[in-house]
mmCIF file of C-alpha atoms in Angstrom:
data_model
loop_
_atom_site.group_PDB
_atom_site.id
_atom_site.type_symbol
_atom_site.label_atom_id
_atom_site.label_comp_id
_atom_site.label_asym_id
_atom_site.label_seq_id
_atom_site.Cartn_x
_atom_site.Cartn_y
_atom_site.Cartn_z
ATOM 1 C CA MET P 4 -42.588 80.049 -113.683
ATOM 2 C CA GLU P 5 -42.353 78.202 -110.379
ATOM 3 C CA ALA P 6 -40.744 75.231 -112.122
ATOM 4 C CA LEU P 7 -38.220 77.544 -113.793
ATOM 5 C CA LEU P 8 -37.301 79.205 -110.505
ATOM 6 C CA ASP P 9 -36.975 75.817 -108.783
ATOM 7 C CA ARG P 10 -34.544 74.859 -111.527
ATOM 8 C CA LEU P 11 -32.501 77.985 -110.755
ATOM 9 C CA GLY P 12 -32.441 77.431 -106.990
ATOM 10 C CA ASN P 13 -35.097 80.091 -106.234
ATOM 11 C CA PRO P 14 -32.933 83.212 -106.461
ATOM 12 C CA GLU P 15 -35.972 85.376 -105.607
ATOM 13 C CA LYS P 16 -35.806 84.142 -102.001
ATOM 14 C CA ALA P 17 -32.341 85.605 -101.384
ATOM 15 C CA TYR P 18 -33.516 89.151 -100.547
ATOM 16 C CA ARG P 19 -36.524 91.148 -99.348
ATOM 17 C CA THR P 20 -38.949 92.092 -102.126
ATOM 18 C CA TYR P 21 -41.552 94.815 -102.695
ATOM 19 C CA HIS P 22 -44.185 94.301 -105.390
ATOM 20 C CA ILE P 23 -45.745 97.068 -107.543
ATOM 21 C CA ALA P 24 -48.848 96.764 -109.753
ATOM 22 C CA GLY P 25 -51.266 99.195 -111.368
ATOM 23 C CA SER P 26 -52.246 100.744 -114.680
ATOM 24 C CA LYS P 27 -50.248 103.975 -114.544
ATOM 25 C CA GLY P 28 -47.257 105.138 -112.527
ATOM 26 C CA LYS P 29 -45.995 101.756 -111.367
ATOM 27 C CA GLY P 30 -42.571 102.180 -112.998
ATOM 28 C CA SER P 31 -41.879 105.549 -111.400
ATOM 29 C CA THR P 32 -43.309 104.415 -108.053
ATOM 30 C CA ALA P 33 -41.009 101.392 -108.179
ATOM 31 C CA ALA P 34 -38.007 103.582 -108.985
ATOM 32 C CA TYR P 35 -38.850 106.006 -106.167
ATOM 33 C CA LEU P 36 -39.209 103.165 -103.680
ATOM 34 C CA ALA P 37 -35.899 101.639 -104.768
ATOM 35 C CA ALA P 38 -34.183 105.010 -104.294
ATOM 36 C CA LEU P 39 -35.628 105.310 -100.773
ATOM 37 C CA LEU P 40 -34.340 101.821 -99.955
ATOM 38 C CA GLU P 41 -30.919 102.557 -101.453
ATOM 39 C CA GLY P 42 -30.719 105.839 -99.573
ATOM 40 C CA SER P 43 -31.398 104.059 -96.294
ATOM 41 C CA GLY P 44 -28.345 101.856 -96.768
ATOM 42 C CA LYS P 45 -29.862 98.882 -98.576
ATOM 43 C CA VAL P 46 -28.443 97.299 -101.724
ATOM 44 C CA CYS P 47 -31.552 97.424 -103.889
ATOM 45 C CA GLY P 48 -32.279 95.794 -107.230
ATOM 46 C CA LEU P 49 -34.959 97.294 -109.455
ATOM 47 C CA TYR P 50 -36.903 95.302 -112.063
ATOM 48 C CA THR P 51 -39.177 97.321 -114.373
ATOM 49 C CA SER P 52 -40.616 97.096 -117.881
ATOM 50 C CA PRO P 53 -40.649 97.808 -120.706
ATOM 51 C CA HIS P 54 -37.337 99.337 -121.754
ATOM 52 C CA LEU P 55 -36.956 102.306 -124.080
ATOM 53 C CA PHE P 56 -33.372 102.631 -125.321
ATOM 54 C CA THR P 57 -31.534 99.615 -123.868
ATOM 55 C CA ILE P 58 -32.687 96.333 -122.376
ATOM 56 C CA ARG P 59 -30.480 97.044 -119.349
ATOM 57 C CA GLU P 60 -33.115 99.554 -118.190
ATOM 58 C CA ARG P 61 -35.185 96.594 -116.987
ATOM 59 C CA PHE P 62 -32.552 95.316 -114.540
ATOM 60 C CA THR P 63 -30.724 97.947 -112.493
ATOM 61 C CA LEU P 64 -29.211 98.664 -109.135
ATOM 62 C CA SER P 65 -31.718 101.304 -108.031
ATOM 63 C CA GLY P 66 -31.604 102.875 -111.484
ATOM 64 C CA LYS P 67 -27.877 102.456 -112.089
ATOM 65 C CA PHE P 68 -26.639 99.876 -114.562
ATOM 66 C CA PHE P 69 -24.635 96.867 -113.461
ATOM 67 C CA PRO P 70 -21.282 96.368 -115.230
ATOM 68 C CA ASP P 71 -21.779 94.987 -118.750
ATOM 69 C CA GLU P 72 -19.586 91.983 -117.923
ATOM 70 C CA PHE P 73 -21.896 91.103 -115.042
ATOM 71 C CA TYR P 74 -24.994 91.205 -117.272
ATOM 72 C CA ILE P 75 -23.274 88.866 -119.737
ATOM 73 C CA THR P 76 -21.957 86.467 -117.083
ATOM 74 C CA ILE P 77 -25.358 85.967 -115.450
ATOM 75 C CA CYS P 78 -27.079 85.660 -118.833
ATOM 76 C CA ASN P 79 -24.699 82.868 -119.831
ATOM 77 C CA GLU P 80 -25.247 81.160 -116.483
ATOM 78 C CA LEU P 81 -29.026 81.347 -116.896
ATOM 79 C CA LEU P 82 -28.882 79.865 -120.381
ATOM 80 C CA ALA P 83 -26.615 77.043 -119.230
ATOM 81 C CA ARG P 84 -28.823 76.168 -116.277
ATOM 82 C CA ILE P 85 -32.029 75.935 -118.304
ATOM 83 C CA ASN P 86 -30.492 73.817 -121.036
ATOM 84 C CA GLY P 87 -32.982 71.021 -121.593
ATOM 85 C CA PHE P 88 -35.616 72.623 -119.367
ATOM 86 C CA GLY P 89 -39.240 72.149 -120.395
ATOM 87 C CA LEU P 90 -42.674 71.259 -119.060
ATOM 88 C CA PRO P 91 -44.987 68.370 -119.871
ATOM 89 C CA GLU P 92 -47.264 69.345 -122.738
ATOM 90 C CA GLU P 93 -50.404 69.052 -120.621
ATOM 91 C CA LEU P 94 -49.225 71.934 -118.399
ATOM 92 C CA GLY P 95 -49.158 74.453 -121.234
ATOM 93 C CA PRO P 96 -46.337 75.946 -123.330
ATOM 94 C CA GLU P 97 -43.232 73.839 -122.997
ATOM 95 C CA LYS P 98 -40.708 76.681 -122.939
ATOM 96 C CA PRO P 99 -40.672 79.908 -120.869
ATOM 97 C CA THR P 100 -41.891 83.111 -122.500
ATOM 98 C CA VAL P 101 -39.541 86.038 -123.066
ATOM 99 C CA PHE P 102 -40.991 87.897 -120.071
ATOM 100 C CA GLU P 103 -40.634 84.831 -117.860
ATOM 101 C CA MET P 104 -36.970 84.635 -118.891
ATOM 102 C CA TYR P 105 -36.507 88.347 -118.183
ATOM 103 C CA THR P 106 -38.025 87.880 -114.731
ATOM 104 C CA ALA P 107 -35.852 84.900 -113.846
ATOM 105 C CA TYR P 108 -32.803 86.769 -115.155
ATOM 106 C CA GLY P 109 -33.591 89.798 -112.973
ATOM 107 C CA TYR P 110 -33.992 87.598 -109.909
ATOM 108 C CA MET P 111 -30.603 85.976 -110.622
ATOM 109 C CA LEU P 112 -28.843 89.301 -111.194
ATOM 110 C CA PHE P 113 -30.020 90.616 -107.830
ATOM 111 C CA GLN P 114 -29.052 87.416 -106.019
ATOM 112 C CA ARG P 115 -25.573 87.202 -107.544
ATOM 113 C CA TRP P 116 -24.843 90.870 -106.858
ATOM 114 C CA GLY P 117 -25.763 90.444 -103.203
ATOM 115 C CA CYS P 118 -28.816 92.694 -103.096
ATOM 116 C CA THR P 119 -30.489 92.933 -99.714
ATOM 117 C CA ASP P 120 -33.739 94.191 -101.238
ATOM 118 C CA ALA P 121 -35.454 94.321 -104.635
ATOM 119 C CA VAL P 122 -38.405 96.267 -106.009
ATOM 120 C CA ILE P 123 -40.327 94.260 -108.584
ATOM 121 C CA GLU P 124 -42.796 95.806 -111.037
ATOM 122 C CA THR P 125 -45.425 93.550 -112.573
ATOM 123 C CA GLY P 126 -45.718 93.245 -116.314
ATOM 124 C CA LEU P 127 -49.320 92.714 -117.390
ATOM 125 C CA GLY P 128 -51.921 92.432 -114.635
ATOM 126 C CA GLY P 129 -50.749 90.833 -111.414
ATOM 127 C CA ARG P 130 -52.563 87.650 -110.456
ATOM 128 C CA LEU P 131 -51.090 85.561 -113.278
ATOM 129 C CA ASP P 132 -48.003 87.691 -113.844
ATOM 130 C CA ALA P 133 -44.588 86.010 -113.952
ATOM 131 C CA THR P 134 -43.470 88.285 -111.107
ATOM 132 C CA ASN P 135 -46.190 86.944 -108.816
ATOM 133 C CA THR P 136 -43.703 84.364 -107.574
ATOM 134 C CA ILE P 137 -42.282 86.477 -104.749
ATOM 135 C CA MET P 138 -43.346 86.647 -101.113
ATOM 136 C CA SER P 139 -43.248 90.417 -100.832
ATOM 137 C CA GLU P 140 -42.639 92.501 -97.727
ATOM 138 C CA ALA P 141 -45.245 94.971 -99.004
ATOM 139 C CA VAL P 142 -47.456 95.659 -102.012
ATOM 140 C CA PHE P 143 -47.920 98.996 -103.774
ATOM 141 C CA LEU P 144 -50.960 99.511 -106.028
ATOM 142 C CA THR P 145 -51.003 102.526 -108.338
ATOM 143 C CA PRO P 146 -54.166 103.933 -109.997
ATOM 144 C CA ILE P 147 -56.292 101.660 -112.178
ATOM 145 C CA GLU P 148 -57.498 102.602 -115.665
ATOM 146 C CA LEU P 149 -59.192 100.656 -118.424
ATOM 147 C CA GLU P 150 -56.219 99.000 -120.145
ATOM 148 C CA HIS P 151 -55.516 95.638 -121.767
ATOM 149 C CA THR P 152 -59.235 94.958 -121.506
ATOM 150 C CA ASP P 153 -58.947 91.948 -123.822
ATOM 151 C CA VAL P 154 -56.810 90.233 -121.178
ATOM 152 C CA LEU P 155 -57.652 91.824 -117.819
ATOM 153 C CA GLY P 156 -61.372 92.499 -118.162
ATOM 154 C CA GLU P 157 -63.600 95.288 -119.408
ATOM 155 C CA THR P 158 -64.372 97.050 -116.118
ATOM 156 C CA ILE P 159 -62.348 98.800 -113.422
ATOM 157 C CA THR P 160 -63.531 96.160 -110.952
ATOM 158 C CA ALA P 161 -62.321 93.283 -113.123
ATOM 159 C CA ILE P 162 -58.930 94.885 -113.747
ATOM 160 C CA ALA P 163 -58.527 95.714 -110.047
ATOM 161 C CA ARG P 164 -59.145 92.058 -109.167
ATOM 162 C CA GLU P 165 -56.258 91.043 -111.413
ATOM 163 C CA LYS P 166 -53.943 93.645 -109.868
ATOM 164 C CA ALA P 167 -55.031 92.677 -106.340
ATOM 165 C CA GLY P 168 -53.772 89.172 -107.009
ATOM 166 C CA ILE P 169 -50.308 90.194 -105.772
ATOM 167 C CA ILE P 170 -51.532 90.937 -102.217
ATOM 168 C CA ARG P 171 -49.915 88.557 -99.727
ATOM 169 C CA THR P 172 -50.978 87.404 -96.253
ATOM 170 C CA ASN P 173 -49.963 89.936 -93.574
ATOM 171 C CA SER P 174 -47.989 92.069 -96.060
ATOM 172 C CA PRO P 175 -48.929 95.785 -95.897
ATOM 173 C CA VAL P 176 -50.755 97.222 -98.899
ATOM 174 C CA PHE P 177 -50.171 100.829 -99.990
ATOM 175 C CA THR P 178 -52.515 102.193 -102.633
ATOM 176 C CA ALA P 179 -52.961 105.496 -104.431
ATOM 177 C CA GLU P 180 -56.385 104.500 -105.719
ATOM 178 C CA GLU P 181 -59.219 107.041 -105.580
ATOM 179 C CA ASN P 182 -61.647 105.148 -107.808
ATOM 180 C CA PRO P 183 -64.235 103.687 -105.404
ATOM 181 C CA ASP P 184 -64.698 100.495 -107.450
ATOM 182 C CA ALA P 185 -60.985 99.666 -107.421
ATOM 183 C CA ASP P 186 -60.559 100.743 -103.806
ATOM 184 C CA LYS P 187 -63.387 98.404 -102.765
ATOM 185 C CA VAL P 188 -61.676 95.463 -104.480
ATOM 186 C CA PHE P 189 -58.319 96.257 -102.878
ATOM 187 C CA ARG P 190 -59.789 96.720 -99.401
ATOM 188 C CA GLU P 191 -61.713 93.465 -99.547
ATOM 189 C CA LYS P 192 -58.698 91.496 -100.776
ATOM 190 C CA ALA P 193 -56.448 93.038 -98.105
ATOM 191 C CA GLU P 194 -58.990 92.166 -95.407
ATOM 192 C CA THR P 195 -59.211 88.590 -96.689
ATOM 193 C CA MET P 196 -55.419 88.292 -96.533
ATOM 194 C CA ASP P 197 -55.102 89.996 -93.102
ATOM 195 C CA ALA P 198 -52.956 92.613 -94.810
ATOM 196 C CA PRO P 199 -52.734 96.114 -93.278
ATOM 197 C CA TYR P 200 -54.232 98.633 -95.708
ATOM 198 C CA TYR P 201 -52.835 102.142 -96.221
ATOM 199 C CA PRO P 202 -54.701 104.248 -98.824
ATOM 200 C CA LEU P 203 -52.729 107.364 -99.762
ATOM 201 C CA PRO P 204 -55.814 109.662 -99.883
ATOM 202 C CA GLU P 205 -56.391 109.030 -96.176
ATOM 203 C CA PHE P 206 -52.829 110.032 -95.229
ATOM 204 C CA LEU P 207 -52.221 112.880 -97.703
ATOM 205 C CA ALA P 208 -53.649 115.976 -96.011
ATOM 206 C CA ALA P 209 -52.442 118.519 -98.576
ATOM 207 C CA MET P 210 -50.340 118.724 -101.729
ATOM 208 C CA GLU P 211 -49.367 121.611 -103.995
ATOM 209 C CA THR P 212 -47.263 121.075 -107.101
ATOM 210 C CA GLU P 213 -45.719 123.178 -109.849
ATOM 211 C CA THR P 214 -44.068 122.004 -113.052
ATOM 212 C CA THR P 215 -40.882 123.879 -113.949
ATOM 213 C CA ILE P 216 -38.153 123.414 -116.531
ATOM 214 C CA ASP P 217 -36.107 121.670 -113.820
ATOM 215 C CA GLY P 218 -38.803 119.202 -112.747
ATOM 216 C CA GLU P 219 -41.696 119.110 -110.283
ATOM 217 C CA GLN P 220 -41.762 121.211 -107.120
ATOM 218 C CA ALA P 221 -44.086 119.709 -104.528
ATOM 219 C CA GLU P 222 -45.109 120.611 -100.996
ATOM 220 C CA LEU P 223 -47.140 118.002 -99.167
ATOM 221 C CA THR P 224 -48.377 117.052 -95.744
ATOM 222 C CA LEU P 225 -48.284 113.274 -95.480
ATOM 223 C CA ASN P 226 -48.950 111.131 -92.426
ATOM 224 C CA GLY P 227 -48.667 114.229 -90.256
ATOM 225 C CA LYS P 228 -45.281 115.305 -91.683
ATOM 226 C CA GLU P 229 -44.401 118.083 -94.118
ATOM 227 C CA TYR P 230 -42.196 117.556 -97.169
ATOM 228 C CA LYS P 231 -40.735 119.883 -99.797
ATOM 229 C CA LEU P 232 -39.707 117.856 -102.824
ATOM 230 C CA HIS P 233 -37.739 118.879 -105.917
ATOM 231 C CA LEU P 234 -38.345 115.956 -108.249
ATOM 232 C CA LYS P 235 -36.365 115.619 -111.453
ATOM 233 C CA MET P 236 -39.320 113.891 -113.117
ATOM 234 C CA ALA P 237 -42.035 116.448 -113.758
ATOM 235 C CA THR P 238 -45.869 116.334 -113.707
ATOM 236 C CA LYS P 239 -48.241 116.233 -110.777
ATOM 237 C CA ALA P 240 -48.577 112.471 -111.269
ATOM 238 C CA MET P 241 -44.901 112.024 -110.388
ATOM 239 C CA ALA P 242 -45.415 113.921 -107.143
ATOM 240 C CA GLU P 243 -48.333 111.623 -106.316
ATOM 241 C CA ASN P 244 -46.212 108.553 -107.066
ATOM 242 C CA ALA P 245 -43.449 109.922 -104.868
ATOM 243 C CA ALA P 246 -45.961 110.468 -102.061
ATOM 244 C CA LEU P 247 -47.055 106.823 -102.270
ATOM 245 C CA ALA P 248 -43.447 105.639 -102.057
ATOM 246 C CA ILE P 249 -42.742 107.946 -99.109
ATOM 247 C CA LEU P 250 -45.828 106.704 -97.255
ATOM 248 C CA GLY P 251 -44.650 103.128 -97.695
ATOM 249 C CA ALA P 252 -41.092 103.884 -96.624
ATOM 250 C CA ASP P 253 -42.355 105.754 -93.570
ATOM 251 C CA LYS P 254 -44.692 102.980 -92.445
ATOM 252 C CA LEU P 255 -42.134 100.260 -93.182
ATOM 253 C CA GLY P 256 -39.386 102.039 -91.270
ATOM 254 C CA PHE P 257 -36.771 102.915 -93.882
ATOM 255 C CA LEU P 258 -37.557 106.564 -94.657
ATOM 256 C CA THR P 259 -34.451 108.762 -94.403
ATOM 257 C CA GLU P 260 -33.417 112.234 -95.553
ATOM 258 C CA ASN P 261 -30.737 110.659 -97.701
ATOM 259 C CA GLY P 262 -33.351 108.415 -99.280
ATOM 260 C CA ILE P 263 -35.510 111.415 -100.165
ATOM 261 C CA ARG P 264 -32.529 113.121 -101.813
ATOM 262 C CA GLU P 265 -31.878 109.963 -103.827
ATOM 263 C CA MET P 266 -35.538 109.832 -104.815
ATOM 264 C CA GLU P 267 -35.504 113.430 -106.017
ATOM 265 C CA ARG P 268 -32.732 112.587 -108.504
ATOM 266 C CA VAL P 269 -34.622 109.720 -110.162
ATOM 267 C CA GLN P 270 -35.204 110.029 -113.919
ATOM 268 C CA LEU P 271 -36.589 107.117 -115.885
ATOM 269 C CA PRO P 272 -36.264 107.127 -119.683
ATOM 270 C CA GLY P 273 -39.426 108.382 -121.330
ATOM 271 C CA ARG P 274 -41.176 109.621 -118.206
ATOM 272 C CA PHE P 275 -41.480 113.336 -118.982
ATOM 273 C CA GLU P 276 -37.804 113.207 -119.847
ATOM 274 C CA ARG P 277 -36.468 116.618 -120.879
ATOM 275 C CA ARG P 278 -33.614 116.925 -123.372
ATOM 276 C CA THR P 279 -32.016 119.637 -125.489
ATOM 277 C CA VAL P 280 -31.659 118.687 -129.162
ATOM 278 C CA GLU P 281 -30.224 121.305 -131.528
ATOM 279 C CA ASN P 282 -31.225 124.034 -129.038
ATOM 280 C CA HIS P 283 -34.817 122.750 -128.870
ATOM 281 C CA LEU P 284 -36.510 121.614 -125.690
ATOM 282 C CA VAL P 285 -37.640 118.049 -126.421
ATOM 283 C CA VAL P 286 -39.855 116.241 -123.925
ATOM 284 C CA ILE P 287 -40.212 112.463 -124.223
ATOM 285 C CA ASP P 288 -43.211 110.951 -122.489
ATOM 286 C CA THR P 289 -45.047 107.638 -122.637
ATOM 287 C CA ALA P 290 -48.616 108.881 -122.121
ATOM 288 C CA HIS P 291 -51.106 106.599 -123.865
ATOM 289 C CA THR P 292 -54.343 106.990 -121.892
ATOM 290 C CA VAL P 293 -56.731 109.930 -121.647
ATOM 291 C CA HIS P 294 -55.745 110.736 -118.066
ATOM 292 C CA SER P 295 -51.998 110.514 -118.649
ATOM 293 C CA ALA P 296 -52.345 112.567 -121.834
ATOM 294 C CA ALA P 297 -54.015 115.356 -119.852
ATOM 295 C CA VAL P 298 -51.285 115.307 -117.199
ATOM 296 C CA THR P 299 -48.524 115.391 -119.819
ATOM 297 C CA ARG P 300 -50.253 118.134 -121.835
ATOM 298 C CA ASP P 301 -50.623 120.429 -118.830
ATOM 299 C CA ALA P 302 -47.049 119.917 -117.626
ATOM 300 C CA PHE P 303 -45.548 120.407 -121.092
ATOM 301 C CA ILE P 304 -47.445 123.617 -121.840
ATOM 302 C CA ARG P 305 -46.135 125.154 -118.609
ATOM 303 C CA ILE P 306 -42.534 124.900 -119.819
ATOM 304 C CA ALA P 307 -42.848 125.012 -123.622
ATOM 305 C CA LYS P 308 -42.140 127.923 -125.963
ATOM 306 C CA ASN P 309 -44.882 129.373 -128.146
ATOM 307 C CA ASN P 310 -46.360 127.246 -130.937
ATOM 308 C CA PRO P 311 -45.085 123.880 -129.673
ATOM 309 C CA VAL P 312 -44.955 120.864 -131.993
ATOM 310 C CA LEU P 313 -46.383 117.437 -131.147
ATOM 311 C CA ILE P 314 -44.954 114.197 -132.555
ATOM 312 C CA PHE P 315 -47.564 111.552 -131.876
ATOM 313 C CA THR P 316 -48.610 107.995 -132.567
ATOM 314 C CA LEU P 317 -50.642 105.219 -130.958
ATOM 315 C CA VAL P 318 -50.680 101.464 -131.204
ATOM 316 C CA ALA P 319 -53.971 99.680 -131.849
ATOM 317 C CA GLY P 320 -56.456 99.248 -129.013
ATOM 318 C CA LYS P 321 -56.125 102.683 -127.425
ATOM 319 C CA ASP P 322 -58.829 105.331 -127.016
ATOM 320 C CA GLU P 323 -57.723 107.252 -130.109
ATOM 321 C CA ASP P 324 -60.427 109.924 -130.144
ATOM 322 C CA GLY P 325 -60.323 110.491 -126.397
ATOM 323 C CA ILE P 326 -56.549 110.831 -126.298
ATOM 324 C CA MET P 327 -56.360 113.124 -129.334
ATOM 325 C CA LYS P 328 -59.188 115.375 -128.113
ATOM 326 C CA THR P 329 -57.368 115.659 -124.781
ATOM 327 C CA LEU P 330 -53.828 116.114 -126.050
ATOM 328 C CA PHE P 331 -54.055 118.074 -129.318
ATOM 329 C CA PRO P 332 -55.761 121.433 -128.465
ATOM 330 C CA PRO P 333 -52.637 123.413 -127.425
ATOM 331 C CA PHE P 334 -50.645 122.352 -130.500
ATOM 332 C CA ARG P 335 -50.734 124.263 -133.759
ATOM 333 C CA ARG P 336 -48.756 121.591 -135.594
ATOM 334 C CA VAL P 337 -49.045 117.834 -135.125
ATOM 335 C CA ILE P 338 -46.836 115.258 -136.826
ATOM 336 C CA ILE P 339 -48.208 111.721 -136.745
ATOM 337 C CA THR P 340 -45.717 108.965 -137.380
ATOM 338 C CA LYS P 341 -45.357 105.198 -137.294
ATOM 339 C CA PRO P 342 -44.477 103.424 -134.041
ATOM 340 C CA SER P 343 -42.136 100.471 -133.925
ATOM 341 C CA GLY P 344 -43.268 97.107 -135.190
ATOM 342 C CA TYR P 345 -43.672 95.670 -131.678
ATOM 343 C CA LYS P 346 -47.447 96.104 -131.754
ATOM 344 C CA LYS P 347 -50.140 96.504 -134.384
ATOM 345 C CA SER P 348 -50.864 100.066 -135.512
ATOM 346 C CA ASN P 349 -52.348 102.042 -138.405
ATOM 347 C CA PRO P 350 -50.792 105.514 -138.204
ATOM 348 C CA ALA P 351 -51.975 106.661 -141.649
ATOM 349 C CA GLU P 352 -55.563 105.956 -140.628
ATOM 350 C CA LEU P 353 -54.882 107.693 -137.301
ATOM 351 C CA ALA P 354 -53.694 110.786 -139.163
ATOM 352 C CA GLY P 355 -56.870 110.843 -141.241
ATOM 353 C CA ARG P 356 -58.962 110.560 -138.107
ATOM 354 C CA ALA P 357 -57.015 113.409 -136.486
ATOM 355 C CA GLU P 358 -57.607 115.665 -139.503
ATOM 356 C CA SER P 359 -61.351 115.022 -139.327
ATOM 357 C CA ILE P 360 -61.454 115.938 -135.625
ATOM 358 C CA PHE P 361 -59.192 118.997 -135.975
ATOM 359 C CA PRO P 362 -59.625 120.396 -139.511
ATOM 360 C CA GLU P 363 -58.204 123.744 -138.374
ATOM 361 C CA LYS P 364 -54.830 122.280 -137.348
ATOM 362 C CA HIS P 365 -51.763 121.585 -139.441
ATOM 363 C CA ILE P 366 -51.621 117.785 -139.166
ATOM 364 C CA ILE P 367 -49.236 115.774 -141.327
ATOM 365 C CA TYR P 368 -48.253 112.121 -141.548
ATOM 366 C CA ILE P 369 -44.562 111.198 -141.823
ATOM 367 C CA GLU P 370 -43.981 107.472 -141.627
ATOM 368 C CA SER P 371 -40.378 107.591 -140.402
ATOM 369 C CA PRO P 372 -39.995 108.757 -136.774
ATOM 370 C CA ASP P 373 -36.479 109.975 -137.625
ATOM 371 C CA ALA P 374 -37.826 112.121 -140.447
ATOM 372 C CA ALA P 375 -40.667 113.369 -138.214
ATOM 373 C CA LEU P 376 -38.155 114.628 -135.657
ATOM 374 C CA ASP P 377 -36.071 116.303 -138.378
ATOM 375 C CA VAL P 378 -39.144 118.183 -139.621
ATOM 376 C CA ALA P 379 -40.107 119.240 -136.090
ATOM 377 C CA LEU P 380 -36.586 120.552 -135.455
ATOM 378 C CA ARG P 381 -36.984 123.023 -138.336
ATOM 379 C CA GLU P 382 -39.512 124.904 -136.223
ATOM 380 C CA GLU P 383 -38.395 127.388 -133.588
ATOM 381 C CA SER P 384 -40.436 125.751 -130.861
ATOM 382 C CA SER P 385 -40.493 123.090 -128.181
ATOM 383 C CA ILE P 386 -41.314 119.501 -129.114
ATOM 384 C CA LEU P 387 -43.365 116.870 -127.290
ATOM 385 C CA ILE P 388 -42.963 113.218 -128.320
ATOM 386 C CA THR P 389 -45.633 110.939 -126.890
ATOM 387 C CA GLY P 390 -48.341 108.328 -127.474
ATOM 388 C CA SER P 391 -46.306 105.144 -127.785
ATOM 389 C CA PHE P 392 -43.701 103.922 -125.318
ATOM 390 C CA TYR P 393 -41.263 102.963 -128.059
ATOM 391 C CA LEU P 394 -41.648 106.006 -130.311
ATOM 392 C CA ALA P 395 -38.634 107.960 -129.042
ATOM 393 C CA SER P 396 -36.364 104.929 -129.297
ATOM 394 C CA GLU P 397 -36.929 104.960 -133.089
ATOM 395 C CA MET P 398 -35.239 108.362 -133.399
ATOM 396 C CA SER P 399 -31.479 108.184 -133.848
ATOM 397 C CA LYS P 400 -30.877 111.678 -132.458
ATOM 398 C CA LEU P 401 -32.347 110.558 -129.134
ATOM 399 C CA ARG P 402 -30.356 107.338 -128.860
ATOM 400 C CA GLY P 403 -26.893 106.911 -127.441
#
């Protein structure tokens, strides 16, 4: 990655950067932080992953797309400049990975547009991530869960060590972590790097939230100041992510009222995204851990009509039983479908497992996500689509 960026003239050094890592909430935290920067008068690029409906979601100007012609121009320039690029075989794979190319492309987009700042979300992990090539102004660490254990390690401590790999010397660290094992890792790494450490739980004196059809209403006392937030993205988790971004902006000196208003308007695709489809409330969410499933379940039930329908799937490697036992109870009808072919899955087997856990529920398997949505729309009820990040993007009625 360093060799690739050298080849491109190190575009990542042209602006201030802020680095985000964690297991859950890093995308929304990154988007909130970018909005706070934009609202304070900065020109802020935002690099997140993955994308749901269009690849442009990964590379935005604080959530707003660049002109299509600009995307194409910089892509062509990138391809021309790496023509013939490769590494000696002894250093590993000769050619950059797709994610490494995405990362370099994002860096170039932000440089060519003239961004003053950029918020960069890690992909997988942190220490060895392609994004760990920036010298960030500050680091934001969202909560750690057991995820990608085959790559990052099988304990919270091991995973936290990988995430902590983005901490830089003297760069402030803002963390939402309440797990003592992860917090210990982050504190020790920050101390080693002489990095000021700001744990959200120590600055958040009080917070009350309520999920409504319009989003999340939150009242909080943070760092001695009171805030009333009306966030477009619902769930208590979004309010917590917003609080982490506000704490960072406050301590780093770019918190403004205009920035908070910009932050309140943020809506990322698939993050408790509410739509109306054929007069049905449809909520699209990307919950795929036990904790996130519980948060999504509680928020959805507060705004759903009676007898809501769940469209659900999981890719291989998730805690199937734990997620289903957490998510399914409020739903009378569950439709299990097939996720995209990006990752391995066995939805038919998942459906059989669900029926054995919940014999009293009406659980059916419909392979086509499009057909699953059509069946759900025949019911006079609200619909939740969750379990796999890419599930909603397979449904034609939700695209466009």
